[in-house]
Amino acid sequence: MQIATILGARPQFIKAAAVSRAFAQHPSINEVMIHTGQHFDKNMSDIFFSELGIRDPDYHLGIHGMNHGAMTGRMLEGIEKILMQIQPEFVLVYGDTDSTLAGALAAAKLNIPIAHVEAGLRAFNKSIPEEVNRVLTDHVAEILFTPTEHADHNLARESIPQSKIFQVGDVMYDATLHFSDLASSGSHILEDCKLEPKSFFLATIHRPQNTDTPEALKQVCDLLEAIAKDVKVLWPVHPRAKKQMLQFGIKLNHVQCIEPVGYLDMIELERNARVILTDSGGVQKEAFFHRVPCVTLRPETEWVELVEHGWNILLPLSGDVQFMKQMVLQRAGKPGNEVQLYGS
Ligand code: UDP
């Protein structure tokens, strides 16, 4: 069976590291990988392929750096051409990026069945670009692989037939389980950054709501600076946040900023952090995998079970930096309930 997998962004490389490894063990599956180019820098793309043993993509479209509509359109055109040429039996898409939607639309127009990994997630906020991508993808997919019961309910509410839904747990958990040992032996990030285990807070911020206006990004940076006066804060800065900080003239004096790190270093940072402060979807879950308390700088989350079980709190930007700082500091040493949420 030939499966065409669409990849484009950092979290998709990590998910593919788990799934493509399983495909490779099945001689009857021939996986063709199409990289849209959405993430392209060495430390947002190449490092994941080399470090996680993902083979080179069969096609690389090199599409990035445009507005959502233009980028999705160019990807759709490029992916369609390849699908017409190779005629796969299935197209596999991950998550909720523009690459996900472009892959799903290209396949749907050619009547090729689509499998969606990480189906059924909802923030119930259509102003988030990812929400539009995931809702549309779920409605054209033939097979919906969901991570949780909540995701199943969301799909049922949208009248997606039960027969298309398969609750399989979370592939990011597979990735964490598989690469954790390698991270222990292969990562020197704590020494490199002069960090003692459990002595620092780890931050990752990249969502448009927190980075695209000077007001929001300044508030995020003021919060991190305020925390960093009391406890070390390490921030591997996403290219979007870096670009906007430069554009808005925002400088940090106390926060330890580094370039984005590879997945093995990230595992090592996450599991040694005292608290994780993030707006990333994947990092919220990984905080739980490593049993580290998390604060999510957003008004809502798709991963509601983490909040229900006390592993995560939502902290939308409120304008009151001192209040927010206290909320974050209070999270240290406060684990949630001991539960299995994404597979065992
Ligand atoms: N990640 C990484 N290096 C970093 C920051 C994040 O390897 O410097 C990993 C992280 O461990 C998680 C994934 O990237 O597996 C999350 O990606 P991102 O936050 O970009 O996207 P989201 O999960 O919000 O879609």
Short mmCIF file of C-alpha atoms and ligand atoms in Angstrom, two decimals:
data_model
loop_
_atom_site.label_atom_id
_atom_site.label_comp_id
_atom_site.label_asym_id
_atom_site.label_seq_id
_atom_site.Cartn_x
_atom_site.Cartn_y
_atom_site.Cartn_z
CA MET A 1 0.00 0.00 0.00
CA GLN A 2 1.34 3.44 -0.90
CA ILE A 3 0.73 6.23 1.65
CA ALA A 4 1.67 9.85 0.99
CA THR A 5 2.52 11.69 4.21
CA ILE A 6 2.38 15.48 4.28
CA LEU A 7 4.84 17.22 6.60
CA GLY A 8 5.74 20.85 7.03
CA ALA A 9 6.13 22.04 10.60
CA ARG A 10 8.21 21.11 13.64
CA PRO A 11 5.53 19.22 15.60
CA GLN A 12 4.74 17.19 12.48
CA PHE A 13 8.33 16.00 12.18
CA ILE A 14 8.16 14.78 15.78
CA LYS A 15 4.86 12.96 15.19
CA ALA A 16 6.23 11.46 11.98
CA ALA A 17 9.30 10.22 13.85
CA ALA A 18 6.96 7.89 15.76
CA VAL A 19 4.60 6.90 12.94
CA SER A 20 7.08 6.56 10.04
CA ARG A 21 9.24 4.30 12.18
CA ALA A 22 6.23 1.99 12.57
CA PHE A 23 5.50 2.15 8.81
CA ALA A 24 9.10 1.20 8.05
CA GLN A 25 8.60 -2.05 9.95
CA HIS A 26 5.77 -3.07 7.58
CA PRO A 27 7.13 -4.29 4.24
CA SER A 28 3.66 -3.89 2.68
CA ILE A 29 3.63 -0.12 3.35
CA ASN A 30 5.45 2.23 1.01
CA GLU A 31 5.49 5.70 2.52
CA VAL A 32 6.17 8.70 0.29
CA MET A 33 7.04 11.84 2.27
CA ILE A 34 6.18 15.30 1.01
CA HIS A 35 7.73 18.23 2.93
CA THR A 36 5.96 21.49 2.12
CA GLY A 37 8.82 23.63 3.44
CA GLN A 38 6.61 25.54 5.94
CA HIS A 39 9.41 25.25 8.52
CA PHE A 40 12.76 25.31 6.82
CA ASP A 41 15.62 26.54 9.04
CA LYS A 42 18.22 24.09 10.23
CA ASN A 43 16.93 24.15 13.81
CA MET A 44 13.21 24.12 12.90
CA SER A 45 13.42 21.32 10.31
CA ASP A 46 16.74 19.60 9.39
CA ILE A 47 17.76 18.78 12.96
CA PHE A 48 14.59 16.71 13.49
CA PHE A 49 15.27 14.57 10.43
CA SER A 50 18.90 13.90 11.34
CA GLU A 51 18.45 13.52 15.10
CA LEU A 52 15.24 11.45 15.07
CA GLY A 53 16.29 9.19 12.21
CA ILE A 54 13.55 10.30 9.81
CA ARG A 55 14.67 9.63 6.26
CA ASP A 56 14.92 12.53 3.81
CA PRO A 57 11.56 13.54 2.30
CA ASP A 58 10.91 12.27 -1.21
CA TYR A 59 9.65 15.72 -2.27
CA HIS A 60 10.44 19.16 -0.88
CA LEU A 61 8.24 22.02 -2.04
CA GLY A 62 10.21 24.83 -0.34
CA ILE A 63 7.09 26.93 0.34
CA HIS A 64 7.27 29.33 3.30
CA GLY A 65 7.17 32.91 4.48
CA MET A 66 3.81 33.93 2.94
CA ASN A 67 0.39 34.85 4.29
CA HIS A 68 -1.81 31.89 5.23
CA GLY A 69 -3.95 31.99 2.07
CA ALA A 70 -1.08 32.30 -0.39
CA MET A 71 0.97 29.64 1.37
CA THR A 72 -1.92 27.17 1.60
CA GLY A 73 -2.72 27.80 -2.08
CA ARG A 74 0.85 27.22 -3.25
CA MET A 75 1.08 24.06 -1.15
CA LEU A 76 -2.23 22.78 -2.51
CA GLU A 77 -0.99 23.23 -6.05
CA GLY A 78 2.37 21.56 -5.35
CA ILE A 79 0.90 18.62 -3.42
CA GLU A 80 -1.81 18.01 -6.04
CA LYS A 81 0.81 17.66 -8.79
CA ILE A 82 2.71 15.06 -6.78
CA LEU A 83 -0.41 13.13 -5.78
CA MET A 84 -1.54 12.95 -9.41
CA GLN A 85 1.85 11.57 -10.33
CA ILE A 86 2.23 8.97 -7.57
CA GLN A 87 -1.45 8.10 -7.01
CA PRO A 88 -1.25 6.94 -3.39
CA GLU A 89 -3.99 4.87 -1.79
CA PHE A 90 -4.06 7.15 1.26
CA VAL A 91 -2.87 10.61 2.24
CA LEU A 92 -1.79 11.00 5.85
CA VAL A 93 -1.86 14.43 7.50
CA TYR A 94 -0.90 15.47 11.04
CA GLY A 95 -2.30 18.13 13.33
CA ASP A 96 -3.54 21.52 12.26
CA THR A 97 -1.08 23.58 10.23
CA ASP A 98 -1.46 25.10 6.76
CA SER A 99 0.42 22.04 5.44
CA THR A 100 -2.26 19.80 7.02
CA LEU A 101 -5.09 21.65 5.32
CA ALA A 102 -3.31 21.88 1.95
CA GLY A 103 -2.61 18.13 2.01
CA ALA A 104 -6.18 17.31 2.98
CA LEU A 105 -7.71 19.56 0.31
CA ALA A 106 -5.40 18.28 -2.42
CA ALA A 107 -6.33 14.69 -1.57
CA ALA A 108 -10.06 15.45 -1.23
CA LYS A 109 -10.18 17.05 -4.69
CA LEU A 110 -8.56 13.94 -6.16
CA ASN A 111 -10.85 11.57 -4.22
CA ILE A 112 -7.93 10.05 -2.36
CA PRO A 113 -8.93 8.96 1.17
CA ILE A 114 -7.37 11.00 3.97
CA ALA A 115 -6.21 9.80 7.38
CA HIS A 116 -5.91 12.57 10.00
CA VAL A 117 -3.67 12.00 13.00
CA GLU A 118 -4.65 14.19 15.99
CA ALA A 119 -8.25 14.57 14.83
CA GLY A 120 -11.08 16.01 16.91
CA LEU A 121 -9.23 18.74 18.81
CA ARG A 122 -11.11 21.98 19.27
CA ALA A 123 -10.36 25.31 20.94
CA PHE A 124 -13.85 26.57 20.00
CA ASN A 125 -12.25 29.76 18.74
CA LYS A 126 -12.34 30.23 14.98
CA SER A 127 -10.00 33.23 15.13
CA ILE A 128 -7.12 30.80 15.69
CA PRO A 129 -5.76 29.79 12.25
CA GLU A 130 -5.16 26.21 13.45
CA GLU A 131 -8.84 25.81 14.44
CA VAL A 132 -9.99 26.42 10.86
CA ASN A 133 -7.38 23.97 9.55
CA ARG A 134 -8.36 21.19 11.94
CA VAL A 135 -12.14 21.53 11.53
CA LEU A 136 -11.93 21.50 7.73
CA THR A 137 -9.46 18.61 7.70
CA ASP A 138 -11.65 16.50 9.99
CA HIS A 139 -14.63 17.04 7.72
CA VAL A 140 -12.88 15.75 4.59
CA ALA A 141 -11.01 12.89 6.31
CA GLU A 142 -12.04 9.27 5.92
CA ILE A 143 -10.13 7.99 8.95
CA LEU A 144 -9.87 10.15 12.06
CA PHE A 145 -7.26 9.07 14.59
CA THR A 146 -8.16 10.80 17.85
CA PRO A 147 -5.97 11.09 20.96
CA THR A 148 -8.71 11.31 23.62
CA GLU A 149 -12.33 10.77 24.59
CA HIS A 150 -12.87 14.55 24.44
CA ALA A 151 -11.77 14.57 20.80
CA ASP A 152 -14.27 11.77 20.03
CA HIS A 153 -17.08 13.82 21.61
CA ASN A 154 -16.12 16.90 19.61
CA LEU A 155 -16.37 14.92 16.37
CA ALA A 156 -19.67 13.34 17.39
CA ARG A 157 -21.08 16.83 18.06
CA GLU A 158 -20.16 17.75 14.49
CA SER A 159 -22.01 14.66 13.20
CA ILE A 160 -18.91 12.85 11.99
CA PRO A 161 -19.86 9.15 11.85
CA GLN A 162 -18.51 6.94 14.65
CA SER A 163 -17.34 4.43 12.03
CA LYS A 164 -14.63 6.88 10.87
CA ILE A 165 -13.25 7.59 14.37
CA PHE A 166 -10.43 5.57 15.95
CA GLN A 167 -9.20 6.57 19.39
CA VAL A 168 -5.52 5.62 19.37
CA GLY A 169 -3.87 7.80 22.02
CA ASP A 170 -1.29 10.43 21.25
CA VAL A 171 1.66 9.85 18.93
CA MET A 172 3.66 12.54 20.74
CA TYR A 173 3.57 10.27 23.76
CA ASP A 174 5.09 7.50 21.62
CA ALA A 175 7.78 9.94 20.52
CA THR A 176 8.54 10.95 24.12
CA LEU A 177 8.74 7.34 25.27
CA HIS A 178 10.95 6.35 22.36
CA PHE A 179 13.42 9.25 22.48
CA SER A 180 13.72 9.83 26.24
CA ASP A 181 16.63 7.41 26.72
CA LEU A 182 18.46 8.88 23.77
CA ALA A 183 17.93 12.34 25.27
CA SER A 184 19.49 11.20 28.58
CA SER A 185 22.65 9.96 26.88
CA GLY A 186 22.83 12.41 23.96
CA SER A 187 21.91 15.84 25.30
CA HIS A 188 24.33 18.25 27.02
CA ILE A 189 21.92 21.16 27.05
CA LEU A 190 21.87 21.55 30.86
CA GLU A 191 25.66 21.87 30.99
CA ASP A 192 25.71 24.09 27.89
CA CYS A 193 23.15 26.46 29.42
CA LYS A 194 24.62 26.14 32.95
CA LEU A 195 21.35 24.90 34.43
CA GLU A 196 20.83 22.74 37.49
CA PRO A 197 17.96 20.22 37.35
CA LYS A 198 14.67 21.66 38.68
CA SER A 199 16.19 25.10 39.21
CA PHE A 200 14.70 26.86 36.19
CA PHE A 201 11.45 27.67 34.39
CA LEU A 202 11.23 26.77 30.70
CA ALA A 203 9.31 29.06 28.32
CA THR A 204 8.14 28.52 24.73
CA ILE A 205 5.96 31.19 23.12
CA HIS A 206 5.09 31.40 19.43
CA ARG A 207 1.34 31.80 18.80
CA PRO A 208 0.20 34.81 16.77
CA GLN A 209 -2.09 35.99 19.65
CA ASN A 210 0.97 36.34 21.90
CA THR A 211 3.51 37.58 19.36
CA ASP A 212 1.86 39.50 16.54
CA THR A 213 1.06 42.77 18.34
CA PRO A 214 3.55 44.87 20.31
CA GLU A 215 1.10 45.01 23.27
CA ALA A 216 0.79 41.22 23.58
CA LEU A 217 4.45 40.42 23.01
CA LYS A 218 5.57 43.15 25.41
CA GLN A 219 3.28 41.70 28.10
CA VAL A 220 4.69 38.22 27.55
CA CYS A 221 8.23 39.56 27.74
CA ASP A 222 7.48 41.70 30.81
CA LEU A 223 6.08 38.60 32.52
CA LEU A 224 9.14 36.48 31.69
CA GLU A 225 11.46 39.28 32.82
CA ALA A 226 9.55 39.66 36.09
CA ILE A 227 9.79 35.92 36.79
CA ALA A 228 13.47 35.86 35.79
CA LYS A 229 14.28 38.30 38.60
CA ASP A 230 13.37 35.51 41.07
CA VAL A 231 14.20 32.30 39.21
CA LYS A 232 16.13 31.37 36.06
CA VAL A 233 13.99 31.41 32.92
CA LEU A 234 15.23 29.71 29.75
CA TRP A 235 13.49 30.53 26.46
CA PRO A 236 14.38 28.78 23.20
CA VAL A 237 12.97 31.54 21.01
CA HIS A 238 10.79 30.54 18.04
CA PRO A 239 11.68 32.42 14.80
CA ARG A 240 8.29 34.19 14.77
CA ALA A 241 8.77 35.57 18.29
CA LYS A 242 12.36 36.56 17.46
CA LYS A 243 11.33 38.42 14.32
CA GLN A 244 8.57 40.30 16.16
CA MET A 245 10.82 41.19 19.10
CA LEU A 246 13.28 42.74 16.67
CA GLN A 247 10.51 44.56 14.83
CA PHE A 248 8.92 45.93 18.03
CA GLY A 249 12.31 46.79 19.58
CA ILE A 250 11.74 44.54 22.63
CA LYS A 251 14.88 43.51 24.53
CA LEU A 252 15.25 41.03 27.41
CA ASN A 253 17.88 41.48 30.12
CA HIS A 254 17.17 38.71 32.63
CA VAL A 255 15.66 35.88 30.57
CA GLN A 256 18.17 33.42 29.12
CA CYS A 257 17.28 33.32 25.41
CA ILE A 258 18.65 30.62 23.11
CA GLU A 259 17.93 29.47 19.56
CA PRO A 260 15.24 26.76 19.17
CA VAL A 261 16.68 23.40 20.22
CA GLY A 262 16.40 19.90 18.78
CA TYR A 263 13.92 17.42 20.22
CA LEU A 264 16.43 15.55 22.40
CA ASP A 265 17.57 18.79 24.05
CA MET A 266 13.92 19.80 24.42
CA ILE A 267 13.09 16.57 26.25
CA GLU A 268 16.03 17.17 28.58
CA LEU A 269 14.95 20.77 29.24
CA GLU A 270 11.31 19.84 29.78
CA ARG A 271 11.90 17.06 32.24
CA ASN A 272 14.36 19.12 34.26
CA ALA A 273 12.25 22.25 34.35
CA ARG A 274 10.51 23.28 37.56
CA VAL A 275 7.60 24.83 35.69
CA ILE A 276 6.87 25.08 31.95
CA LEU A 277 5.32 28.26 30.60
CA THR A 278 4.02 27.88 27.06
CA ASP A 279 1.44 28.57 24.40
CA SER A 280 2.39 25.47 22.39
CA GLY A 281 -0.05 22.59 22.05
CA GLY A 282 2.62 19.89 22.04
CA VAL A 283 4.60 21.32 24.94
CA GLN A 284 1.50 21.34 27.21
CA LYS A 285 1.25 17.58 26.75
CA GLU A 286 4.97 16.99 27.07
CA ALA A 287 4.96 18.86 30.40
CA PHE A 288 2.48 16.23 31.58
CA PHE A 289 4.47 13.32 30.06
CA HIS A 290 7.40 14.48 32.20
CA ARG A 291 5.09 15.32 35.15
CA VAL A 292 6.08 19.00 35.23
CA PRO A 293 3.47 21.64 36.19
CA CYS A 294 2.51 23.81 33.24
CA VAL A 295 1.07 27.29 32.69
CA THR A 296 -0.51 27.98 29.31
CA LEU A 297 -0.54 31.61 28.23
CA ARG A 298 -3.85 31.38 26.42
CA PRO A 299 -7.54 31.81 27.26
CA GLU A 300 -8.36 28.30 26.04
CA THR A 301 -6.74 24.95 25.30
CA GLU A 302 -7.54 21.96 23.11
CA TRP A 303 -6.01 19.68 25.77
CA VAL A 304 -8.74 20.22 28.38
CA GLU A 305 -8.00 17.03 30.33
CA LEU A 306 -4.66 18.50 31.45
CA VAL A 307 -6.51 21.38 33.12
CA GLU A 308 -9.15 19.05 34.57
CA HIS A 309 -6.47 16.90 36.21
CA GLY A 310 -4.48 19.83 37.60
CA TRP A 311 -1.38 19.57 35.38
CA ASN A 312 -2.02 22.77 33.50
CA ILE A 313 -3.59 26.15 34.22
CA LEU A 314 -4.74 28.68 31.65
CA LEU A 315 -3.38 32.17 32.10
CA PRO A 316 -4.57 34.61 29.44
CA LEU A 317 -2.71 37.91 29.19
CA SER A 318 -4.53 40.14 31.69
CA GLY A 319 -2.49 43.33 31.72
CA ASP A 320 -1.48 42.72 35.34
CA VAL A 321 2.06 41.38 35.13
CA GLN A 322 2.56 41.07 38.90
CA PHE A 323 -0.64 39.02 39.27
CA MET A 324 0.40 36.79 36.38
CA LYS A 325 3.87 36.35 37.87
CA GLN A 326 2.37 35.18 41.18
CA MET A 327 0.13 32.69 39.34
CA VAL A 328 3.16 31.25 37.56
CA LEU A 329 5.42 31.11 40.63
CA GLN A 330 2.69 29.31 42.60
CA ARG A 331 2.78 26.43 40.13
CA ALA A 332 6.21 25.23 41.29
CA GLY A 333 6.02 21.91 43.11
CA LYS A 334 2.28 21.46 42.40
CA PRO A 335 1.76 18.25 40.45
CA GLY A 336 -1.67 17.18 39.20
CA ASN A 337 -3.48 13.86 39.55
CA GLU A 338 -1.56 10.70 38.67
CA VAL A 339 -3.52 9.58 35.58
CA GLN A 340 -2.84 8.10 32.14
CA LEU A 341 -4.39 10.43 29.58
CA TYR A 342 -2.87 9.76 26.17
CA GLY A 343 -2.07 6.06 26.06
CA SER A 344 -0.16 3.68 28.25
N1 UDP B 1 10.22 21.76 20.40
C1 UDP B 1 11.55 21.50 20.11
N2 UDP B 1 12.45 22.53 20.27
C2 UDP B 1 12.09 23.76 20.72
C3 UDP B 1 10.73 23.99 21.03
C4 UDP B 1 9.82 22.98 20.85
O1 UDP B 1 11.91 20.39 19.72
O2 UDP B 1 12.96 24.64 20.83
C5 UDP B 1 9.25 20.67 20.21
C6 UDP B 1 8.44 20.33 21.43
O3 UDP B 1 9.14 19.43 22.26
C7 UDP B 1 7.17 19.75 20.83
C8 UDP B 1 7.04 20.50 19.53
O4 UDP B 1 8.30 21.08 19.26
O5 UDP B 1 7.33 18.38 20.55
C9 UDP B 1 5.99 21.56 19.64
O6 UDP B 1 6.01 22.34 18.52
P1 UDP B 1 5.40 23.82 18.46
O7 UDP B 1 5.36 24.39 19.82
O8 UDP B 1 6.17 24.53 17.41
O9 UDP B 1 3.96 23.58 17.85
P2 UDP B 1 2.53 23.25 18.49
O10 UDP B 1 2.69 22.04 19.35
O11 UDP B 1 2.07 24.46 19.22
O12 UDP B 1 1.68 22.97 17.30
#
